Short mmCIF file of C-alpha atoms and ligand atoms in Angstrom, two decimals:
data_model
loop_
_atom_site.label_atom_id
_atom_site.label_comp_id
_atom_site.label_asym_id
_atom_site.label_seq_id
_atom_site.Cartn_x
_atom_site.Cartn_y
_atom_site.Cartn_z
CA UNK A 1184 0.00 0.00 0.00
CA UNK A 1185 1.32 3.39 -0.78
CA UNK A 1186 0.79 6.13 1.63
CA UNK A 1187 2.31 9.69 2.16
CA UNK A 1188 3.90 10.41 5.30
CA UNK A 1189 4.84 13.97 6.26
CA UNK A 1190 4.95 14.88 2.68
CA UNK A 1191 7.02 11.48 1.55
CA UNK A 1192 5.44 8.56 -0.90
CA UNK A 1193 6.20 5.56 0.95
CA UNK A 1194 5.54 1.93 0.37
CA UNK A 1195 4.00 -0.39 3.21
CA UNK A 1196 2.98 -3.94 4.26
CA UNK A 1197 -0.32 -4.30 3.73
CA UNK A 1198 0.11 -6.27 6.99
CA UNK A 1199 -0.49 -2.44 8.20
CA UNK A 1200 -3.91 -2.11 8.82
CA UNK A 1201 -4.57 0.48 11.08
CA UNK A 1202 -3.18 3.46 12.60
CA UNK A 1203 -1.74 1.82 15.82
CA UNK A 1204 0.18 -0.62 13.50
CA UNK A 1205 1.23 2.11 11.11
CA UNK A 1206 2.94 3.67 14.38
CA UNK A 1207 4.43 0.38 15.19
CA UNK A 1208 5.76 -0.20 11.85
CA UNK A 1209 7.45 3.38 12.26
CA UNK A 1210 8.66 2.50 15.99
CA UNK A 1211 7.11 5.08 17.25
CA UNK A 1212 4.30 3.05 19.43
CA UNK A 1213 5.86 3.98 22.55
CA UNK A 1214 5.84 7.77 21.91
CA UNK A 1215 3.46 10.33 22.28
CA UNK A 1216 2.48 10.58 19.02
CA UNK A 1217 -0.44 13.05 17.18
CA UNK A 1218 -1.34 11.48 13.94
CA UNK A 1219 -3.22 13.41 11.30
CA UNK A 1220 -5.29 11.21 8.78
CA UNK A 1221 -6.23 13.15 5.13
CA UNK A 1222 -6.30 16.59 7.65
CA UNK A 1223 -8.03 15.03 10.13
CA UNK A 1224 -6.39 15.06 13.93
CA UNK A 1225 -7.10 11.53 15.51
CA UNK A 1226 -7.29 11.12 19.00
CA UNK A 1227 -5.27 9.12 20.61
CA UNK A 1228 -7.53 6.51 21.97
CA UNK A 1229 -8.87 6.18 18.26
CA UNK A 1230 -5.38 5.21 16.80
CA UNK A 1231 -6.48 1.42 17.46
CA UNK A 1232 -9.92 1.31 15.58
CA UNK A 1233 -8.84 3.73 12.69
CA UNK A 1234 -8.28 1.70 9.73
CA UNK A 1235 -5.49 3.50 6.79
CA UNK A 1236 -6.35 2.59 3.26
CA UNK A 1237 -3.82 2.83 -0.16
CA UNK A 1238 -3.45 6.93 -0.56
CA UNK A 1239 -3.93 8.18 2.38
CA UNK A 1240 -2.00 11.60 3.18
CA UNK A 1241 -0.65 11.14 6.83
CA UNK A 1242 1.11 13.10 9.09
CA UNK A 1243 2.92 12.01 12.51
CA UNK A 1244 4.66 14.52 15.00
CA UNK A 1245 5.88 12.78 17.93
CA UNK A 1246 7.07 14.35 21.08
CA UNK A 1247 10.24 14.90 22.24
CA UNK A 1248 12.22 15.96 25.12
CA UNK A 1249 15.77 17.08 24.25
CA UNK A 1250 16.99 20.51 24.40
CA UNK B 708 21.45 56.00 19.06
CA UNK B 709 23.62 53.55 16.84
CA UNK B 710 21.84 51.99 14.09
CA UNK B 711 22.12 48.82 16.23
CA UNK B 712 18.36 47.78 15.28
CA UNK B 713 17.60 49.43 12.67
CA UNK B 714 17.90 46.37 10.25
CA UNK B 715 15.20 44.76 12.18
CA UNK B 716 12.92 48.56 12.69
CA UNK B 717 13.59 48.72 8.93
CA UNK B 718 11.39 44.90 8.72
CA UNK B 719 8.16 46.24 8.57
CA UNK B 720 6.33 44.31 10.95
CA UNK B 721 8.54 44.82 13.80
CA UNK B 722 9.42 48.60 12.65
CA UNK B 723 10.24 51.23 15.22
CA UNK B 724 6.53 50.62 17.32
CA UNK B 725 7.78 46.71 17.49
CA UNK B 726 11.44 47.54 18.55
CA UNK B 727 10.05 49.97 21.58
CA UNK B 728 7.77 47.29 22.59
CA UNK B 729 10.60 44.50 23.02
CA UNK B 730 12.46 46.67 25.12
CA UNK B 731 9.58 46.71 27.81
CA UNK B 732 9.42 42.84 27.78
CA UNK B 733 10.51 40.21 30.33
CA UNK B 734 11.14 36.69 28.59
CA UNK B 735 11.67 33.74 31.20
CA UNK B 736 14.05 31.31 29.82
CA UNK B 737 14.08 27.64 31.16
CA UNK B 738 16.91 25.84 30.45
CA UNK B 739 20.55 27.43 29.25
CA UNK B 740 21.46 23.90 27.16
CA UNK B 741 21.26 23.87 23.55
CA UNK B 742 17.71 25.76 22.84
CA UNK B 743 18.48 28.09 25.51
CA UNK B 744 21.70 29.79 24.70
CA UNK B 745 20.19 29.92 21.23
CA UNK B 746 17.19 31.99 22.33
CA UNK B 747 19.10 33.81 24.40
CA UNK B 748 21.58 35.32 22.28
CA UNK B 749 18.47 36.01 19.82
CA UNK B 750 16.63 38.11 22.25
CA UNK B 751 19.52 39.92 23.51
CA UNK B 752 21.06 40.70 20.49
CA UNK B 753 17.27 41.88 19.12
CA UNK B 754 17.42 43.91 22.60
CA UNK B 755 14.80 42.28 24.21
CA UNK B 756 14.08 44.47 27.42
CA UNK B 757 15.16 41.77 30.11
CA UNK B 758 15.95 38.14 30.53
CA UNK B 759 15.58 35.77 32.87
CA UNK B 760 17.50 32.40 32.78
CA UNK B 761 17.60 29.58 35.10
CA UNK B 762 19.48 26.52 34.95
CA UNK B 763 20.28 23.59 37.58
CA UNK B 764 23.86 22.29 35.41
CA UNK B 765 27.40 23.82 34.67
CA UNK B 766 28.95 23.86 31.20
CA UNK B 767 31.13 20.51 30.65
CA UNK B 768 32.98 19.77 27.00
CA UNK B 769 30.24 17.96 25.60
CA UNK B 770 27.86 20.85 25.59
CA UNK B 771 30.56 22.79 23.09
CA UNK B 772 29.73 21.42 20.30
CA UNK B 773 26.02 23.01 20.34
CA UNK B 774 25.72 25.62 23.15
CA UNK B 775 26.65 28.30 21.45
CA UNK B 776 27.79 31.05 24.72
CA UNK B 777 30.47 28.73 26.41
CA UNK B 778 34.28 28.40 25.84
CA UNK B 779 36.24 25.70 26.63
CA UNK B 780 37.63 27.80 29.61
CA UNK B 781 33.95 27.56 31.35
CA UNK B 782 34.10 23.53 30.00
CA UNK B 783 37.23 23.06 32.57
CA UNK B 784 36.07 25.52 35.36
CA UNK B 785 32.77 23.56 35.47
CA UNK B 786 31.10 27.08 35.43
CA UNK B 787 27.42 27.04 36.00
CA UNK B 788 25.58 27.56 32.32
CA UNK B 789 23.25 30.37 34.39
CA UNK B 790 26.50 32.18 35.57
CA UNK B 791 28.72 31.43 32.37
CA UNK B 792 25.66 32.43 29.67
CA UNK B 793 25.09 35.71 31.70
CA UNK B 794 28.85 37.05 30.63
CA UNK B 795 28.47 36.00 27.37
CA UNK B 796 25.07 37.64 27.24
CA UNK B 797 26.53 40.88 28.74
CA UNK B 798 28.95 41.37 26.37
CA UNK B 799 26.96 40.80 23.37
CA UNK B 800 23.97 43.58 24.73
CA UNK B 801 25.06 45.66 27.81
CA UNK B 802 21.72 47.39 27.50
CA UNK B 803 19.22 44.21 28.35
CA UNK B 804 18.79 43.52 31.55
CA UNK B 805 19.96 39.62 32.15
CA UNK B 806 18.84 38.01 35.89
CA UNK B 807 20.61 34.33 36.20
CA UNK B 808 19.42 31.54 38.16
CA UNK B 809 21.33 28.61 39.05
CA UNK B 810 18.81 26.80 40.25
CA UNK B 811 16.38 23.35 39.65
CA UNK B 812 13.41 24.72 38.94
CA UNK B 813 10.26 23.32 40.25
CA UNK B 814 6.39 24.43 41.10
CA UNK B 815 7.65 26.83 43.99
CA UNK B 816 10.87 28.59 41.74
CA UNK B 817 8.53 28.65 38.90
CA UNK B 818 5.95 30.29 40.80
CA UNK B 819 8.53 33.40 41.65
CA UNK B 820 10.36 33.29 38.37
CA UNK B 821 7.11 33.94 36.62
CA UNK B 822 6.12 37.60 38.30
CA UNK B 823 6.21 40.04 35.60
CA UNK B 824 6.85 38.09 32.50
CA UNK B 825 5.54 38.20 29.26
CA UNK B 826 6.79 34.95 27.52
CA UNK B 827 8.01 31.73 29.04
CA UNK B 828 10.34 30.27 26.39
CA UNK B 829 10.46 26.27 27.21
CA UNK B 830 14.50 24.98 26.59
CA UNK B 831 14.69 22.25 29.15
CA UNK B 832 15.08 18.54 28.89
CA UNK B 833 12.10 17.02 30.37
CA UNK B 834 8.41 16.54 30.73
CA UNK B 835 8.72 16.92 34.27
CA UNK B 836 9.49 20.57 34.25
CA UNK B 837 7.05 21.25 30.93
CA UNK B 838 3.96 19.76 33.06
CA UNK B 839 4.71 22.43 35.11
CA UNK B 840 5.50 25.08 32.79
CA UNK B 841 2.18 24.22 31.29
CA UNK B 842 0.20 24.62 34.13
CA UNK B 843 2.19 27.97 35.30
CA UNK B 844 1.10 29.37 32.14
CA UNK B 845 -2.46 28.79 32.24
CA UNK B 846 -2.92 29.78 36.03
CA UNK B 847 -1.02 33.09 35.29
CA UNK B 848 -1.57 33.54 31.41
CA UNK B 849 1.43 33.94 30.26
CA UNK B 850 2.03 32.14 26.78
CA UNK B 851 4.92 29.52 26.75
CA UNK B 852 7.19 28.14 23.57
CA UNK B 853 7.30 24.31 23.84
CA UNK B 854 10.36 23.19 21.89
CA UNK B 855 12.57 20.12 22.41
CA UNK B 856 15.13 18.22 19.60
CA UNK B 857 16.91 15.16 19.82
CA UNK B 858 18.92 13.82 17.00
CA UNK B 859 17.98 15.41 13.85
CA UNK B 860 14.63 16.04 14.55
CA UNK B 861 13.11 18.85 15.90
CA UNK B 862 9.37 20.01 17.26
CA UNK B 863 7.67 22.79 18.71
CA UNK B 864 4.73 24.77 19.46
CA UNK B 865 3.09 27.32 20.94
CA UNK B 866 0.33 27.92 23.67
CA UNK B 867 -1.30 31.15 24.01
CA UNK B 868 -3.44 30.42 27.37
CA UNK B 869 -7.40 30.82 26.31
CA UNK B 870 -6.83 30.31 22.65
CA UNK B 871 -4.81 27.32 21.65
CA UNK B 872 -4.24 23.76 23.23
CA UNK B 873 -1.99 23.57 25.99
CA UNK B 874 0.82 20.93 26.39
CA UNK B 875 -1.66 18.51 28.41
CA UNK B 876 -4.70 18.72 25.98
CA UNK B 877 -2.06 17.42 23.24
CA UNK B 878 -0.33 14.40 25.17
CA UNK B 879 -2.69 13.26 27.65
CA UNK B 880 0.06 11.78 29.74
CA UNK B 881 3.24 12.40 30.03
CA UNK B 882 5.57 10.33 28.13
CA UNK B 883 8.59 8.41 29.83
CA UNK B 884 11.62 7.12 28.90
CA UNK B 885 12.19 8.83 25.86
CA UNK B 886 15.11 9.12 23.79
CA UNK B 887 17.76 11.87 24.73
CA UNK B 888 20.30 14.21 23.32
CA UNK B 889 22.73 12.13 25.38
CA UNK B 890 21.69 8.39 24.56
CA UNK B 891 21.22 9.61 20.67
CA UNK B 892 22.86 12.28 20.05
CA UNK B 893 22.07 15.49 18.49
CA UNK B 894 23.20 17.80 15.79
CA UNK B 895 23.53 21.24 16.08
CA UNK B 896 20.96 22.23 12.87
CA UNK B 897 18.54 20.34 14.01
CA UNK B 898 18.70 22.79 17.13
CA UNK B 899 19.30 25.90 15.11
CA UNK B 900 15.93 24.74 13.39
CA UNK B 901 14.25 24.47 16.73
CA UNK B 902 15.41 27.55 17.69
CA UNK B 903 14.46 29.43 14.68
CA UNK B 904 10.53 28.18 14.70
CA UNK B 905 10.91 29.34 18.63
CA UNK B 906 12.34 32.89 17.93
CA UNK B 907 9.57 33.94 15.04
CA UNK B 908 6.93 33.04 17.67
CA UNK B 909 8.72 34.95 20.44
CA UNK B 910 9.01 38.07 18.11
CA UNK B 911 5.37 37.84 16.53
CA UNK B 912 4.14 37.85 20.63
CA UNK B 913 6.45 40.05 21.77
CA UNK B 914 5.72 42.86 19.30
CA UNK B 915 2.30 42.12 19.42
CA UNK B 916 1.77 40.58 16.31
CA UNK B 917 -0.43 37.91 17.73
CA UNK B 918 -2.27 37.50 13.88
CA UNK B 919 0.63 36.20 12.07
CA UNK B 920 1.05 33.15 15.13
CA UNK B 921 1.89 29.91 12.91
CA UNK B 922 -1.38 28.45 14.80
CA UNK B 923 0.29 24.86 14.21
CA UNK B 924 2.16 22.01 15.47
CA UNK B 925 5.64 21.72 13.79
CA UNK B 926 8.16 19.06 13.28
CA UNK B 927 10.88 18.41 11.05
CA UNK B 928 13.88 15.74 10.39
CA UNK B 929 16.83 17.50 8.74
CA UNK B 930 18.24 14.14 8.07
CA UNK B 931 15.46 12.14 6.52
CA UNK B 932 13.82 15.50 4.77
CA UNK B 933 10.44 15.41 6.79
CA UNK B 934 8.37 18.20 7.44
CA UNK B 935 5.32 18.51 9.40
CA UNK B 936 2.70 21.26 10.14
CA UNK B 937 -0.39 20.09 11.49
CA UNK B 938 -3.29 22.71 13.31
CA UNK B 939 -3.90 20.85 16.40
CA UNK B 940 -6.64 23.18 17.40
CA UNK B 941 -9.36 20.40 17.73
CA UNK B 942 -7.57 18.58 20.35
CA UNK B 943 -8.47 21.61 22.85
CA UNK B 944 -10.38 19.72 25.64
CA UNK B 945 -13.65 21.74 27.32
CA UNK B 946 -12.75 19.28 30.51
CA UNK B 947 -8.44 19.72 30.77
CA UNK B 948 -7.44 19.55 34.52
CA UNK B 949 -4.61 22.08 33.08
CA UNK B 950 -6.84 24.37 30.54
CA UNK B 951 -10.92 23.37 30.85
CA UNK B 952 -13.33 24.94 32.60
CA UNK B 953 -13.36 23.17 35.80
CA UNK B 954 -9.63 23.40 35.88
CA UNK B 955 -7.41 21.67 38.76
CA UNK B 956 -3.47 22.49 37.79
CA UNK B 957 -2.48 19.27 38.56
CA UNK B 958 1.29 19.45 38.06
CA UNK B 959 1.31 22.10 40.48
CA UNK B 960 0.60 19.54 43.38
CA UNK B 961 2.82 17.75 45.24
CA UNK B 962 1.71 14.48 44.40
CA UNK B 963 2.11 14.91 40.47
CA UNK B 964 5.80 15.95 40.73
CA UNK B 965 8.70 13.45 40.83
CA UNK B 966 9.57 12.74 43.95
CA UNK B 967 13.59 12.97 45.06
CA UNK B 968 15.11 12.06 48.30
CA UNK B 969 18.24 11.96 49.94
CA UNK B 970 18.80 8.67 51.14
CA UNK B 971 20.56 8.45 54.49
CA UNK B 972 24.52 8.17 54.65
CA UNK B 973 24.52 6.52 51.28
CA UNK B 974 25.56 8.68 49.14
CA UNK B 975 22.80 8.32 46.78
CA UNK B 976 19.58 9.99 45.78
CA UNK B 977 15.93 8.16 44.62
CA UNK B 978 14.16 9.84 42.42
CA UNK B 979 10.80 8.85 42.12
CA UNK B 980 8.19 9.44 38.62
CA UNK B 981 5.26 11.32 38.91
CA UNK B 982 3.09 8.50 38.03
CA UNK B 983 3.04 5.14 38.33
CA UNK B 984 5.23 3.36 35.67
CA UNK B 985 6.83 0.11 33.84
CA UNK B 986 9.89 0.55 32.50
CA UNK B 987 11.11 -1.33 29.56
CA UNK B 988 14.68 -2.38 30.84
CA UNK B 989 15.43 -3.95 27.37
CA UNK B 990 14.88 -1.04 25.35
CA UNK B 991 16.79 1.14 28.37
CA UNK B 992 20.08 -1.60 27.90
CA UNK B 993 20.35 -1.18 24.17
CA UNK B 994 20.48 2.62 24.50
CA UNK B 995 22.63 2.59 27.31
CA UNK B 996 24.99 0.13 25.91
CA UNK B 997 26.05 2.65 23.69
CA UNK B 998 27.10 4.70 26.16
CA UNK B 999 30.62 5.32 28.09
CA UNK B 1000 29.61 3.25 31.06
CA UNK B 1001 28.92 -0.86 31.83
CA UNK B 1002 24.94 -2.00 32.04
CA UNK B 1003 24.02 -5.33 34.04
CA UNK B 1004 20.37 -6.63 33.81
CA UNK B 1005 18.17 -8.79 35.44
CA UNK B 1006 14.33 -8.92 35.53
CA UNK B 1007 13.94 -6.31 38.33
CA UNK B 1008 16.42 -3.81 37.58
CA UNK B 1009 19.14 -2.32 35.22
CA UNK B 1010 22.33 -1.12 37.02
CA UNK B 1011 24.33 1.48 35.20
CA UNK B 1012 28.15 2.57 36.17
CA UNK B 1013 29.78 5.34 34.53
CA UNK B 1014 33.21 6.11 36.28
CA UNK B 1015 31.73 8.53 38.87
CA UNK B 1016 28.04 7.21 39.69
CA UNK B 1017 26.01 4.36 39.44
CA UNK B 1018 22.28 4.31 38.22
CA UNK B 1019 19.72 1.59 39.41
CA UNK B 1020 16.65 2.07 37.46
CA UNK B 1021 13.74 -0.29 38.78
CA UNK B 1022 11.05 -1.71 36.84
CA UNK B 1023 8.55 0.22 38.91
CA UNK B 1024 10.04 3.46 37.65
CA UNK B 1025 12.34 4.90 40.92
CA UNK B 1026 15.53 5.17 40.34
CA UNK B 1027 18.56 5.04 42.62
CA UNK B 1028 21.57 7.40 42.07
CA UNK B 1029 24.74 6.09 44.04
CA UNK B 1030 27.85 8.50 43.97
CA UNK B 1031 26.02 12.18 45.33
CA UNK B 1032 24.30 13.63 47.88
CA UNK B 1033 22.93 16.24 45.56
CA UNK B 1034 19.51 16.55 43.82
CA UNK B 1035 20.01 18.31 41.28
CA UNK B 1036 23.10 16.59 40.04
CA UNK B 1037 20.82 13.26 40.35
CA UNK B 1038 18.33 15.09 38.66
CA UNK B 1039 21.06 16.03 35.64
CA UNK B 1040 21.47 12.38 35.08
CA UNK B 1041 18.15 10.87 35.83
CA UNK B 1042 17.41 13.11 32.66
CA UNK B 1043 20.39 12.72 30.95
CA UNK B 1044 19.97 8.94 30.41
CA UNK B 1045 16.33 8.60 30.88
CA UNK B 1046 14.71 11.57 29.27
ZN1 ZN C 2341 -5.37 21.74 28.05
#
């Protein structure tokens, strides 16, 4: 499935199904992370039920603390 | 009068109305690492009215190679970054008023720091301190810069109390055992970036330019090429203990803060997270392994000795700090090596 990530066409598994696995396909499942599907801010206790489908414009932003 | 402004009077929406108000502002600066000195030289330079910095750590030879006020003179004196960034600061703008704190700032520092200032610019290393920050700014409504980068990448925004999100509406809890400048490293554009995105904001809100505000949460990876902008204004929660209505300012009380203690003729300091927690201890040996220092493992606990102190970090969360008596230099490397 081809998606775009913060701007960037990328290829994934369609083993990714939803928006928790996208995160754990990224690593980032142990962040704070605020997902944006097609300009659409998810909450975070809908990343499990919200399905991603072949096009789909995403953007991540996960929180850091260095500085 | 020099001319020393007038490049940024001649940029029209500062002009000579936006350089006379930035002389009558206070900015509170939390942190003199990486972000900090950054901002700081910024404002001071743009002749920002008065500073305040505070800072718990002293300048050591791995901060050169980012923190852009201290000399390798301060690296071998150990000189406090609150002390060693005020000279710098001086010297650069003798007009702006700089007040330095060498100090670990919690609820009750915060609480005095605050009186009288116009911006709170975030540049510390933890979640701890931003909990705090975040509630500060609502109960006094003052607007605060969150920024933080780690590696290449890079993130901030900003919360204008009454308008915008604040920090807690946008994680919900706070995360632990992040990665770390000092377990991953960190270049210095990716904290130039950070401190660019900060600066604009400070200037539009300083000068009162509150309708040019990016409005958005931004991220970036100078490595990989990302870029991210997203308006976060929907995650604003009517019912925030830090922002709602029926608000509480829960990192304000005692039993939200991490906990330190002395222990007793030990030597050693536990420091204690603000919520209950399970640490990954596999993830935590990996990063650690990479580091100048020997990690042993079991199921309970991960011991870590560098050649002055020894870190036991428990599954639970607390962690023991063998080799000082003082808090804030457990509190340096609690956060050094566990975000
Ligand atoms: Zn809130």
């Amino acid at each position: 499935m081809e998606l775009t990530v913060n701007g960037n066409q990328i290829q994934v598994p369609n083993t990714v199904k939803t928006v928790a696995g996208l995160l754990q396909h990224f690593k980032l499942h142990h962040k704070v992370v605020i997902v944006e599907r097609n300009a659409e801010i998810l909450e975070q206790a809908k990343h499990t039920e919200t399905l991603i489908f072949d096009k789909d414009k995403i953007e991540l932003v996960h929180f850091v603390g260095g500085g | 009068m020099n001319g020393r402004y007038s490049r940024q009077e001649l940029f029209a929406p500062i002009g000579t109305e936006g350089q006379a108000k930035l002389r009558n502002k206070h900015v509170l600066i939390i942190g003199a690492g990486a972000l900090g000195t950054g901002s700081a030289e910024m404002l001071v330079r743009a002749g920002i009215g008065k500073i305040s910095i505070a800072d718990r750590d002293y300048v050591e030879w791995s901060n050169l190679q980012r923190q852009q006020l201290y000399t390798e003179e301060e690296a071998e004196q150990r000189t406090p970054k609150a002390i060693a960034a005020k000279k710098r600061l001086k010297a650069i703008n003798s007009e702006v008023e700089i007040s330095c704190h060498v100090m670990d700032v919690s609820v009750e520092e915060l609480e005095r720091l605050v009186e009288n200032v116009d911006l709170i610019l975030d540049a510390s290393d933890n979640f701890d301190i931003r909990m705090i920050i975040n509630d500060i700014s609502q109960k006094h409504r003052i607007p605060w810069i969150y920024s933080a980068c780690v590696g290449s990448y890079g993130i901030s925004y900003t919360i204008i109390p009454g308008e915008t999100p604040c920090l807690n509406c946008l994680l919900e809890n706070v995360p632990m055992g992040g990665v770390t400048c000092d377990t991953v490293g960190i270049i210095s554009p990716a904290v130039q970036m950070v401190i660019s995105f900060q600066m604009s904001e400070a200037l539009k809100i300083l000068v009162e330019d509150s309708l040019h505000l990016r409005n958005k949460l931004v991220s970036f990876d100078l490595w990989k090429n990302h870029h991210s902008s997203i308006n976060v204004d929907k995650i604003k929660k009517a019912d925030c203990p830090s922002c709602g209505t029926d608000r509480s300012y829960p990192y304000l009380s005692f039993s939200k803060q991490t906990k330190t203690a002395v222990l007793c003729g030990r030597d050693t300091v536990q420091i204690s997270p603000s919520q209950p927690m399970e640490r990954d201890l596999e993830s935590l040996d990996k990063a650690l392994s990479r580091q100048q220092g020997k990690v042993l493992r079991n199921p309970y606990l991960l011991s870590f000795s560098t050649a002055e102190h020894r870190l036991v970090i428990f599954k639970d969360g607390r962690v023991l700090i063998h080799g000082t008596k003082s808090i804030s230099e457990a509190k340096t490397l609690y956060h050094r090596y566990l975000g």
